[in-house]
Coordinates of C-alpha atoms and ligand atoms in Angstrom, one line a residue:
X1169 CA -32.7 41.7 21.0
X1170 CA -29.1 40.5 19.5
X1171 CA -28.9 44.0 17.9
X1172 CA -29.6 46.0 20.7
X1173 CA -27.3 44.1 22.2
X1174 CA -24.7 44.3 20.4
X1175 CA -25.2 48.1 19.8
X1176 CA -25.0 48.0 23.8
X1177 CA -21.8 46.4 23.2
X1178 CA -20.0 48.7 21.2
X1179 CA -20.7 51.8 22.7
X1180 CA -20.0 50.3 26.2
X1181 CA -16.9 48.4 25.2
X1182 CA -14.9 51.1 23.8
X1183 CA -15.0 52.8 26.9
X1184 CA -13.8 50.0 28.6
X1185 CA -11.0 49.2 25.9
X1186 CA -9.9 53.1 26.4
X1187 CA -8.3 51.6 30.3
X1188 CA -6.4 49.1 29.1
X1189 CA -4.8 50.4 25.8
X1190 CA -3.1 53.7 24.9
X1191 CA -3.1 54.5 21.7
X1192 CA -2.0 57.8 19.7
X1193 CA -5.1 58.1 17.1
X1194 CA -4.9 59.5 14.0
X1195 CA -1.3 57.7 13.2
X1196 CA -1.6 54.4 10.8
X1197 CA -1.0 51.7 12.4
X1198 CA 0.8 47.7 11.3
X1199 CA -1.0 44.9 13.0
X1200 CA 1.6 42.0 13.4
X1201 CA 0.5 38.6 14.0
X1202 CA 2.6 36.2 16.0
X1203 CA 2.9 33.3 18.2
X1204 CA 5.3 34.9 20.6
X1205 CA 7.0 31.6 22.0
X1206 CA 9.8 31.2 19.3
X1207 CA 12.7 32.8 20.7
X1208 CA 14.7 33.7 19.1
X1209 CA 12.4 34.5 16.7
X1210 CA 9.5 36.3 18.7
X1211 CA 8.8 35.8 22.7
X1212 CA 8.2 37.5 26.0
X1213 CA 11.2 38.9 28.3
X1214 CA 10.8 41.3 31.0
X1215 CA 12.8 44.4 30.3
X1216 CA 12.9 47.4 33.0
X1217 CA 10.1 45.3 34.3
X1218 CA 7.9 45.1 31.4
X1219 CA 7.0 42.4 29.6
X1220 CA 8.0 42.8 26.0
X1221 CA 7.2 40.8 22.9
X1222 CA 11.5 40.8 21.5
X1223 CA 12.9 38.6 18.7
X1224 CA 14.2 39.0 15.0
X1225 CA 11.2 38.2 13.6
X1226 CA 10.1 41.4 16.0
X1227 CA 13.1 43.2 14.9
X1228 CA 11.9 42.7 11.2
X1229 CA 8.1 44.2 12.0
X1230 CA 9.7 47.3 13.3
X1231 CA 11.7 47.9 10.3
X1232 CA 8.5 47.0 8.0
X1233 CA 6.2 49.4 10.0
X1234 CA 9.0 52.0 10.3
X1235 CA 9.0 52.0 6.3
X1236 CA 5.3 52.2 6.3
X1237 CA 5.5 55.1 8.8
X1238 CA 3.3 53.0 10.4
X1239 CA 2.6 52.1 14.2
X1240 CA 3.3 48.5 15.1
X1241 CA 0.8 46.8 16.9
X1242 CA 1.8 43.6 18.2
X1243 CA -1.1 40.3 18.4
X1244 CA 0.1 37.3 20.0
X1245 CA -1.4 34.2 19.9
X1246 CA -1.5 30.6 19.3
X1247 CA 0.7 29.3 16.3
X1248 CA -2.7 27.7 15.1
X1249 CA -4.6 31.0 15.1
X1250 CA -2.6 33.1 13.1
X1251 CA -3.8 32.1 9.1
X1252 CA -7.4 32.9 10.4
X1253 CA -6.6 35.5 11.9
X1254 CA -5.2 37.1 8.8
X1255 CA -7.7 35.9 6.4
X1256 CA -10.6 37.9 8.9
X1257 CA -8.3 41.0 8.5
X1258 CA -7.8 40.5 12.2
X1259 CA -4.1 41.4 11.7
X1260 CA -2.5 42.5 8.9
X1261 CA 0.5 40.5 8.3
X1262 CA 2.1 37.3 10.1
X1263 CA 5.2 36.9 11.1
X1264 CA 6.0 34.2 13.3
X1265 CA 8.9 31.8 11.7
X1266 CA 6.0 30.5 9.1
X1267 CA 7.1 27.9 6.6
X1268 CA 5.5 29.2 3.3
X1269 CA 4.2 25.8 2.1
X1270 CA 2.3 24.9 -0.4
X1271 CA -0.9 24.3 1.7
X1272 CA -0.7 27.6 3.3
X1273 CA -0.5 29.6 -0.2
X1274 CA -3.6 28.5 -0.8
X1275 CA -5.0 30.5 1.4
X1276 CA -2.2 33.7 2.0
X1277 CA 0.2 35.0 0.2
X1278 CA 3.7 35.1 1.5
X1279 CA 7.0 37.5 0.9
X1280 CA 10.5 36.4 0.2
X1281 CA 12.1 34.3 2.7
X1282 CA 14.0 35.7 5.1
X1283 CA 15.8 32.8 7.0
X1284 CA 16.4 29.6 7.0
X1285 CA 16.6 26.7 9.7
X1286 CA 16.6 23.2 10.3
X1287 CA 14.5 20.8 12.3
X1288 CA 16.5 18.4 15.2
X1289 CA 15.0 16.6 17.5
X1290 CA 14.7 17.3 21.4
X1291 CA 15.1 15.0 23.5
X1292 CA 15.7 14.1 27.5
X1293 CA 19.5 14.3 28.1
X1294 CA 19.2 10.7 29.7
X1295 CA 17.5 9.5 26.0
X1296 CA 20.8 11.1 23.9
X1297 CA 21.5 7.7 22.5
X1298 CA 18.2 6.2 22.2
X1299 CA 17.4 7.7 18.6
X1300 CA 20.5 7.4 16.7
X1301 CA 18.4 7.4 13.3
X1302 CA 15.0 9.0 12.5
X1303 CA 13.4 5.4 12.6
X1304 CA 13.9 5.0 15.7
X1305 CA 11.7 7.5 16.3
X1306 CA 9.0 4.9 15.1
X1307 CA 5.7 4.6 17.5
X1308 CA 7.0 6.7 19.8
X1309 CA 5.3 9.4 21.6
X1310 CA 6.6 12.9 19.7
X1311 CA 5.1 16.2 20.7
X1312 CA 5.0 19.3 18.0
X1313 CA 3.8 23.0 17.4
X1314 CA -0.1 22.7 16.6
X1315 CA -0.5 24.1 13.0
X1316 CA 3.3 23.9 12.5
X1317 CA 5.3 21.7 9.6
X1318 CA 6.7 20.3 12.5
X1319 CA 3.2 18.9 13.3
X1320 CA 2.9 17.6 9.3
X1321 CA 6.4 15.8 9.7
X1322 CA 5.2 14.2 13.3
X1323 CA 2.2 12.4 10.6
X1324 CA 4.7 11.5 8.4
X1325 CA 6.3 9.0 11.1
X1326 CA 4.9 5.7 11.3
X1327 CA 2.9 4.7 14.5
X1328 CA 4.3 8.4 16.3
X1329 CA 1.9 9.2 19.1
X1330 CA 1.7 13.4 18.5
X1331 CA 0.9 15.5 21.1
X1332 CA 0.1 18.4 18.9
X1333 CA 0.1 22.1 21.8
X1334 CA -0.4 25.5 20.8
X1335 CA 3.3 26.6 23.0
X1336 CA 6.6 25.6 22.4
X1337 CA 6.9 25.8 26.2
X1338 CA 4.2 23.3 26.6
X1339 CA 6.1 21.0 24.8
X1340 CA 9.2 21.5 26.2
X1341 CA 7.2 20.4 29.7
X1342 CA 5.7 17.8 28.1
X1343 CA 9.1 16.1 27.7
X1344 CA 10.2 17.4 31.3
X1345 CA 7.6 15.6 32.7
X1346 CA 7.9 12.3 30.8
X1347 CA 4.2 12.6 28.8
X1348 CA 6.0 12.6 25.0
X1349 CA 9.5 11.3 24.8
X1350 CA 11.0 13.0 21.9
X1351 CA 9.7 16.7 20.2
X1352 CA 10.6 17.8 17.0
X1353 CA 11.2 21.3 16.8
X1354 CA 13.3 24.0 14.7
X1355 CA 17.4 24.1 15.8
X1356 CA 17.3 27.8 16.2
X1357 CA 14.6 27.6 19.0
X1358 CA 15.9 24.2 20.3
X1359 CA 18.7 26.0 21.3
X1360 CA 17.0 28.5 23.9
X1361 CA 15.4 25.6 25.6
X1362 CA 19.0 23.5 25.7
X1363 CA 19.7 22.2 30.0
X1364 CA 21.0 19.8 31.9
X1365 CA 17.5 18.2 31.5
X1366 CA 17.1 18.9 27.6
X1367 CA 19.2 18.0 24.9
X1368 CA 19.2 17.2 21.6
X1369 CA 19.2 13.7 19.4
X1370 CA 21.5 13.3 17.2
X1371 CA 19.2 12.2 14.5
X1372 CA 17.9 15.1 12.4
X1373 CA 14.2 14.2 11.7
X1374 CA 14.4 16.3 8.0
X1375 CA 17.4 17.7 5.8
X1376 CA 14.9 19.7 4.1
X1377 CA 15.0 23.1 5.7
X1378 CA 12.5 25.3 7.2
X1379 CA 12.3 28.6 5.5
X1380 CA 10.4 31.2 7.1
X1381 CA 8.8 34.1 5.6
X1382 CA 6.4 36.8 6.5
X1383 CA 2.1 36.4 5.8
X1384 CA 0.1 38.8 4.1
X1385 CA -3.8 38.5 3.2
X1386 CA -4.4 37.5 -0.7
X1387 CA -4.8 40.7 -3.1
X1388 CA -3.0 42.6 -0.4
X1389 CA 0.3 43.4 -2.8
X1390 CA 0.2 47.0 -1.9
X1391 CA 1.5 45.7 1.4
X1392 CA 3.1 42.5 -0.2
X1393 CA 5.6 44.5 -2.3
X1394 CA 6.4 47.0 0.8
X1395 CA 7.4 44.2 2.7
X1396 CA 9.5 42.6 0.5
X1397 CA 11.2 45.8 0.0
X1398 CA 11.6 46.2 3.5
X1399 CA 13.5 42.9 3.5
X1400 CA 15.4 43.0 0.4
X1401 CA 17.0 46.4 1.9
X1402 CA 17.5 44.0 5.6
X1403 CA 19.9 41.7 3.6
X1404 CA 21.3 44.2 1.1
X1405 CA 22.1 45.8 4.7
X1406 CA 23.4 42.3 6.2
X1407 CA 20.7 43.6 9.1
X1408 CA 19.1 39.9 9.5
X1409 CA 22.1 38.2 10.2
X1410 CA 22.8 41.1 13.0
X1411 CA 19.5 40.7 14.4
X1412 CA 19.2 37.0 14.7
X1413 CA 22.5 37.3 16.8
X1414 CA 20.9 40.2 19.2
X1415 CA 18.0 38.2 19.1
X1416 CA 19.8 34.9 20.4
X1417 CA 21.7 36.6 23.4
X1418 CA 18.8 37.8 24.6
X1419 CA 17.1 34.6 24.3
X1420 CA 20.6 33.0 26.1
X1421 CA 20.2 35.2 28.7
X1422 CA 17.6 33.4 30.5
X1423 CA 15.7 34.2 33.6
X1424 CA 16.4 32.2 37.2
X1425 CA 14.4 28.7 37.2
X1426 CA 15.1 28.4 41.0
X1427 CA 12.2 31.2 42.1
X1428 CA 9.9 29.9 44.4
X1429 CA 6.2 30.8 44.1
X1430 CA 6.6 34.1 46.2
X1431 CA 9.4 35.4 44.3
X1432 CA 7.5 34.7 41.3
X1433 CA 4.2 36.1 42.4
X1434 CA 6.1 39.2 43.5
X1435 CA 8.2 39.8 40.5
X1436 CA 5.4 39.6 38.4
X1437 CA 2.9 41.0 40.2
X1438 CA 2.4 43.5 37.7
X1439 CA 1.2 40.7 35.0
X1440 CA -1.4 39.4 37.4
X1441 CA -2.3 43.0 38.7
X1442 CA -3.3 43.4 34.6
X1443 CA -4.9 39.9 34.3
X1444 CA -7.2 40.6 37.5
X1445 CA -8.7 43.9 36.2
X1446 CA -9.4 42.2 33.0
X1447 CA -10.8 39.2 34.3
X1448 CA -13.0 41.4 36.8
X1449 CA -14.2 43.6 33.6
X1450 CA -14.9 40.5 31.6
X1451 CA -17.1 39.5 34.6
X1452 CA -19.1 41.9 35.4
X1453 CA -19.8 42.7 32.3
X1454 CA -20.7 39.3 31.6
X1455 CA -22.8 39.1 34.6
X1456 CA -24.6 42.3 33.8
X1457 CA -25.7 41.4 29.9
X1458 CA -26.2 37.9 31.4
X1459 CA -29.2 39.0 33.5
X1460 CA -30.6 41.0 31.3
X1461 CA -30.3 38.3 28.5
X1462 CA -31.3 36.0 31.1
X1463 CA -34.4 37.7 32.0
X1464 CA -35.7 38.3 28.1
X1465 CA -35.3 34.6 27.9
X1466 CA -36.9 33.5 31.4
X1467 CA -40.0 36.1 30.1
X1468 CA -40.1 34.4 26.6
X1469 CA -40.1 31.2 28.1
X1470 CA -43.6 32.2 30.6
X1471 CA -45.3 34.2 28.0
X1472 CA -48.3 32.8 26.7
X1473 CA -47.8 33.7 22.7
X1474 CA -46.0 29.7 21.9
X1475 CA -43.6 30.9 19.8
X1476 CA -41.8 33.1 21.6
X1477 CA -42.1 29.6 24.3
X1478 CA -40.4 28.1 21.4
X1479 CA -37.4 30.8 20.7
X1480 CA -36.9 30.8 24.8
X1481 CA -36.9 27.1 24.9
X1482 CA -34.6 26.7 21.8
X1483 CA -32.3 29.4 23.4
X1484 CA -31.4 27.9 26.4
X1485 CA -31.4 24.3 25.1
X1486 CA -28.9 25.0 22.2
X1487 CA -26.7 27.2 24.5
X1488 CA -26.5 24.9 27.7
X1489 CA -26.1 22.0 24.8
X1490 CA -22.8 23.5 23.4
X1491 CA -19.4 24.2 24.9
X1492 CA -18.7 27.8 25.7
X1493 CA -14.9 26.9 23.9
X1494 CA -16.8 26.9 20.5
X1495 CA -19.1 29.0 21.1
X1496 CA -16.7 31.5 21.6
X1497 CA -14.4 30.2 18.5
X1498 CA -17.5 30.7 16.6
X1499 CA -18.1 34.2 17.8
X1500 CA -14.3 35.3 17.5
X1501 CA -13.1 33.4 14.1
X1502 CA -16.9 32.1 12.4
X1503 CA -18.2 35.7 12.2
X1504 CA -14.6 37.3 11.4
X1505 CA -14.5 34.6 8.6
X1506 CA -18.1 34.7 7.1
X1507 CA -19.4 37.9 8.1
X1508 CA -16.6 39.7 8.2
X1509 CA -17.8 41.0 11.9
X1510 CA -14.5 41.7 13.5
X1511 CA -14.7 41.3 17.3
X1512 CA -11.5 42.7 19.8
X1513 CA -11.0 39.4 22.3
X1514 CA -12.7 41.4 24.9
X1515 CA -15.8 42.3 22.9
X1516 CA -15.7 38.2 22.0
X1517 CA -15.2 36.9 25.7
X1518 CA -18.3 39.6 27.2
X1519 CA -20.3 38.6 24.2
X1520 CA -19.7 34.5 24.6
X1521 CA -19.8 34.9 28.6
X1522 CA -23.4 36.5 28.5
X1523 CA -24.9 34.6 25.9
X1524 CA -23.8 31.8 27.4
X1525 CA -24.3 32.3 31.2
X1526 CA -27.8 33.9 29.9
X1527 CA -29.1 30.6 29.1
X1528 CA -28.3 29.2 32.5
X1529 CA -29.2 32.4 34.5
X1530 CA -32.4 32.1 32.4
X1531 CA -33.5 28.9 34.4
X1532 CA -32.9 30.2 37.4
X1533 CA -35.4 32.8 37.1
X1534 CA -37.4 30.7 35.7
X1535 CA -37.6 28.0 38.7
X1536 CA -37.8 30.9 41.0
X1537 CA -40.8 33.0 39.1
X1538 CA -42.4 29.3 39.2
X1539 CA -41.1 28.4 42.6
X1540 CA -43.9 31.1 43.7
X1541 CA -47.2 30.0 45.1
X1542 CA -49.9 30.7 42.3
X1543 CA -51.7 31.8 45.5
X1544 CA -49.5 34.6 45.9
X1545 CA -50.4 36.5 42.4
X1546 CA -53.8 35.1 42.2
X1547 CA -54.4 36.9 46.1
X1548 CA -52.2 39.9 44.6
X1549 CA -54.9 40.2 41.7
X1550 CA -57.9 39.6 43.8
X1551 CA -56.7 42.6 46.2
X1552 CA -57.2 44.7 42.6
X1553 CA -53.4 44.5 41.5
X1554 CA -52.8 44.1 37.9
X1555 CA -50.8 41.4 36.6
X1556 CA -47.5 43.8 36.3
X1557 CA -48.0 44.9 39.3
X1558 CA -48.6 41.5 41.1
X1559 CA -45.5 40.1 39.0
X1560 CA -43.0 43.4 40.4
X1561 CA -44.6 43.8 43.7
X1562 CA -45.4 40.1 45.1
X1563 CA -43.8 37.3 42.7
X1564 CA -40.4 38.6 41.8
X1565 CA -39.1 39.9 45.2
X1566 CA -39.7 36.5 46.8
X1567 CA -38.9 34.8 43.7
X1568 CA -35.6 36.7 43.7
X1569 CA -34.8 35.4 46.9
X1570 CA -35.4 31.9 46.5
X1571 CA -32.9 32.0 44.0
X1572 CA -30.2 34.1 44.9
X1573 CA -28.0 31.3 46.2
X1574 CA -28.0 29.7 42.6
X1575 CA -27.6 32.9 40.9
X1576 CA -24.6 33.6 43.5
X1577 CA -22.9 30.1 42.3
X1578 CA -23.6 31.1 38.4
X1579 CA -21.6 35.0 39.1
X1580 CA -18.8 32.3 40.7
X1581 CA -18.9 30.3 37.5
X1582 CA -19.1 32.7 35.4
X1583 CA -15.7 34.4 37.4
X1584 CA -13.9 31.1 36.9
X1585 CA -15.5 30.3 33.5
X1586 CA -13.7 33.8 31.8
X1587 CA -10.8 31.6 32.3
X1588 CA -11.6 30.2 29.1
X1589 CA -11.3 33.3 26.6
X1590 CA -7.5 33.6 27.4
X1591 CA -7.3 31.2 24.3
X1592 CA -8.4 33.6 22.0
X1593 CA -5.5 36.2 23.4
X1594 CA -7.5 38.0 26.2
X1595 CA -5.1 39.4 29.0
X1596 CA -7.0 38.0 32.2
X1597 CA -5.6 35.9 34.8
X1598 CA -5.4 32.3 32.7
X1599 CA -3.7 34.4 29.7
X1600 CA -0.7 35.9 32.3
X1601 CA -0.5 32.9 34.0
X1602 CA 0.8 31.4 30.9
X1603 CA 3.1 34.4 29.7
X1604 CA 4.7 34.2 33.1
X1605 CA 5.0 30.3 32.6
X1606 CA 6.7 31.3 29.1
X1607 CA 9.1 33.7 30.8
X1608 CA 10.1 31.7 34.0
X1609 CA 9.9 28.2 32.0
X1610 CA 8.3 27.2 34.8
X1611 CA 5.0 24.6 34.7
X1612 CA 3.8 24.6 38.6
X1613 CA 4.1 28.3 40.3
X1614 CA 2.6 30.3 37.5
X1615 CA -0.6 28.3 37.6
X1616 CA -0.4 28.1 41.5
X1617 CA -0.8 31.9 42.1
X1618 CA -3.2 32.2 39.4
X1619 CA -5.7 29.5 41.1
X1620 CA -5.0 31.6 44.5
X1621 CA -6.0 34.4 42.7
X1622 CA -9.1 33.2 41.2
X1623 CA -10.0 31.9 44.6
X1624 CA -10.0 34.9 46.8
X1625 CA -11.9 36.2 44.0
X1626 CA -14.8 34.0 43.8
X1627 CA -14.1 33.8 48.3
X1628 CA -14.7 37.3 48.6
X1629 CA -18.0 37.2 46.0
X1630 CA -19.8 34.3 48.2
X1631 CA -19.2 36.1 51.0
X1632 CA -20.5 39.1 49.6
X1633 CA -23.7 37.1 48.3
X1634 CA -24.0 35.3 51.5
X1635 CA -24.4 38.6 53.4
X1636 CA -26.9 39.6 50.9
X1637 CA -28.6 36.5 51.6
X1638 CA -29.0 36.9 55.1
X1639 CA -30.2 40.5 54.9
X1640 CA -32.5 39.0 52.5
X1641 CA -33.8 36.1 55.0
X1642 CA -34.4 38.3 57.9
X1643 CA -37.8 39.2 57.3
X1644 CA -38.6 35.8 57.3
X1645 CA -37.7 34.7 60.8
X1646 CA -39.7 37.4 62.1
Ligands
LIG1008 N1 8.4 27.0 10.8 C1 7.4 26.2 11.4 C2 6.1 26.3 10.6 O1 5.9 27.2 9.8 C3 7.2 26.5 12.8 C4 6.9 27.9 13.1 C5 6.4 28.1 14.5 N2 6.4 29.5 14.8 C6 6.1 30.0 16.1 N3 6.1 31.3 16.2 N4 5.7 29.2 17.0 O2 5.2 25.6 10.8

C-alpha cells in the first residue's frame, strides 16, 4: 500500500511541481542552503516587486555557481535546518554566516573563512545602561538564533533564560514586545535591526570573533576545493569587502513600518496569491490520498482476517498518537538521513498530510459503515444481493451521509493543519506570512491577513459541504 503510494506520488507530484517552478533542464545546477534572515548576509527584499533572496553571502553563491557554470538554486530555511539538510544531500553547500566550529566539523566540512564579525548585544533603547558588563547579563532572559554560537554562548551565562527561535526577526520582536530583555546577536546584522526602539549594549558578550565560512558535505572536495578557489580569487579581487558594502545599503534601505494591514495585504498580494495556490494544492491533494488511505484502513479495520484488524488498529492508533510536527520531521529529515529518500517539501507536506489525516478520516468511515443498521445489509442480502453489492448499494451511501459533516470538519482541519509544513520551507500561506513579516519587520498585519485568508478558505468549503449536505438530506424528509 505505502509503495503504491508513493509511486502515486511521484508521478503525480512532478506535474504538480512543474506550476510552481521554472526550470531550464539539462543545465547543472548549485543548491545553496541558507537561512535568509541575516541581512546583510542573506534576506528577502522586494525588488521590481519580487521578492528576492539578496546578501553577500548571496553575492558569494553566485560567483561560486558562475565558476561552476552552474545554476544557483536558492533553499531557505531555518538556521537549525541547514547541517541536515546538507548531510541528506538536500542542498549542496551552506552558506548562511556559519561559524565553522569544532562541533559542526564533525559532521561537514567547511571552506576558508570569508569574514569575520563580532557578537554585541541588543537591547531596548530604554535598557542602554542596564548591562554595562557581560555579568550583568546574569539570570536574565536573553533570546538567540536556534542552532547558532550565539545560542552556545546564551548556555554559557549563568542562570540566562534563552529563548532559542529559528528567525532573527522573531527575536528582534521578542525584545519589542518585552518577552526576553537582552538578544545576543552578530554586530553586522545588529545593525539592520538598529531604531528608536532597538539599540545596542555596550557590553560585548564575546571578544572572540565569529568567522563565517561556507558548508560543504564530508568527501565532497571536488566541490570543497572549487569553492575555496572561488573565494581565494573574491579577496585576491578585494570583491568581499565590495559586496558586504552593497549588501549593507540595501539592508539600510529598509521598507516603511507604518503600512497598515491593507497596504500590506495589497503590496504583497502577490506572496499570498503564491501561498494560497500552494496551500490549496497541498490540500487537496492531502484530502484525496487521505480518503483513499483512509478507506484501506477503515476496510482493514472490518475485515474479518485479525491481522489485517491489527495493522488497521495499530495504524490509526500510532498516527492519531503522534504529532503531525514530527511526523513530518521524520518524513522530511529521518528518511533523507537514514534512507537517503530525498523528499521536495511538497512531496513531504502531501505525504505527512494524508498519512496523517488518513488515520482520522479512517474512523470516520468506520463509525459511519457501523452507524448502519445490521438490518439494512442483512435485508439487502436476504433480497439476493451479495455482500459487495449490499456494502456499495445499501451500507455505504447512507453510511456516507451520516458522516459527511465530520468528514466536512476533517477537509477544514486538514486546510488549516497544512499550516504546519511551512516549517520545513513549503511556500503556502503560514510560510509567506512570515517572509512578509521578515520584509515589513512587522509582527501583527502579516499574520492578520494570513488568518483572513485561511478563513474564507475553510468559509467557502463548509458552505460548499453544507449544500452537499442538504442535497444529501432531502430524500429523507420526503
Ligand atoms: N555565525 C553564527 C553561527 O554560525 C550565526 C549565523 C546565523 N546565520 C543565519 N543565516 N541566520 O552560529
Amino acid at each position: 500500500m505505502l509503495l503504491a503510494f508513493v509511486v502515486l506520488l511521484t508521478t503525480v507530484v512532478p506535474v504538480a511541481m512543474a506550476t510552481g517552478t521554472t526550470s531550464n533542464s539539462g543545465s547543472k545546477k548549485l543548491v545553496l542552503g541558507t537561512s535568509a534572515d541575516f541581512a546583510p548576509y542573506e534576506f528577502h527584499k522586494v525588488i521590481d516587486g519580487k521578492d528576492q533572496i539578496v546578501g553577500f553571502d548571496i553575492s558569494i553563491a553566485k560567483e561560486i555557481a558562475a565558476d561552476l557554470g552552474a545554476e544557483l538554486v536558492i533553499e531557505d530555511m531555518g538556521f537549525d535546518g541547514l547541517l541536515p539538510a546538507l548531510q541528506s544531500g538536500r542542498v549542496d553547500m551552506v552558506i548562511s554566516g556559519m561559524t565553522p566550529t569544532d562541533d559542526r566539523r564533525q559532521s561537514i566540512d567547511f571552506s576558508d573563512t570569508y569574514y569575520k564579525s563580532k557578537q554585541v548585544i541588543m537591547v531596548r533603547n530604554a535598557d542602554k545602561d542596564k548591562y554595562p558588563t557581560m555579568a550583568d547579563l546574569e539570570n536574565e532572559k536573553i533570546g538567540v538564533q536556534k542552532g547558532s554560537i550565539q545560542e552556545t554562548i546564551g548556555q554559557g551565562i549563568p542562570g540566562a533564560k534563552l529563548t532559542a527561535l529559528d528567525k532573527i526577526s522573531d527575536i528582534v520582536l521578542q525584545l519589542q514586545t518585552n518577552r526576553v530583555n537582552a538578544a545576543i546577536v552578530e554586530d553586522t546584522v545588529a545593525a539592520g535591526y538598529l531604531d528608536d526602539v532597538i539599540g545596542l549594549a555596550p557590553a560585548i558578550p564575546d571578544e572572540e570573533q565569529a568567522e563565517a565560512a561556507i558548508g560543504i558535505r564530508k568527501g565532497n572536495t571536488e566541490l570543497l576545493s572549487a569553492v575555496n578557489g572561488t573565494l581565494e580569487r573574491l579577496k585576491s579581487e578585494n570583491k568581499i569587502d565590495q559586496m558586504v558594502t552593497e549588501a549593507s545599503k540595501l539592508m539600510a534601505d529598509k521598507v516603511k513600518k507604518d503600512q497598515n494591514i491593507f497596504q500590506v495585504f495589497w503590496q504583497y498580494k502577490s506572496f499570498y496569491a503564491t501561498g494560497v495556490g500552494y496551500t490549496l494544492l497541498l490540500s487537496a491533494l492531502g484530502v484525496i490520498f487521505g480518503v483513499i488511505i483512509g478507506l484501506i484502513i477503515c476496510l482493514f479495520r472490518l475485515h474479518d482476517v485479525s491481522i489485517l484488524r491489527w495493522i488497521g488498529t495499530a495504524y490509526v492508533e500510532v498516527i492519531r498518537g503522534t504529532p503531525m510536527l514530527v511526523q513530518l520531521m521524520i518524513i522530511y529529515y529521518g528518511l533523507a538521513l537514514t534512507l537517503g529518500i530525498n523528499f521536495t517539501p511538497l512531496q513531504a507536506g502531501i505525504i505527512t498530510l494524508s498519512i496523517n489525516s488518513g488515520a482520522y478520516l479512517a474512523e470516520i468511515f468506520r463509525a459511519g459503515i457501523q452507524g448502519v443498521d445490521r438490518g439494512q445489509l442483512e435485508a439487502a442480502r436476504s433480497l439476493g444481493m451479495g455482500r459487495g453489492a449490499a456494502m456499495r448499494f445499501i451500507v455505504l451511501p447512507q453510511a456516507f451521509k451520516a458522516v459527511l459533516p465530520a468528514i466536512g470538519n476533517e477537509f477544514v482541519t486538514i486546510i488549516k493543519e497544512s499550516s504546519i509544513i511551512s516549517v520545513i520551507g513549503m511556500v503556502d500561506i503560514m510560510y509567506q506570512a512570515s517572509v512578509v513579516k521578515n520584509i515589513t519587520y512587522q509582527g501583527m498585519n502579516p499574520f492578520l491577513i494570513a488568518a483572513a485568508i485561511y478563513f474564507v478558505l475553510t468559509f467557502i468549503l463548509s458552505k460548499l459541504l453544507g449544500r452537499l449536505e442538504r442535497k444529501l438530506s432531502a430524500s429523507d424528509r420526503r
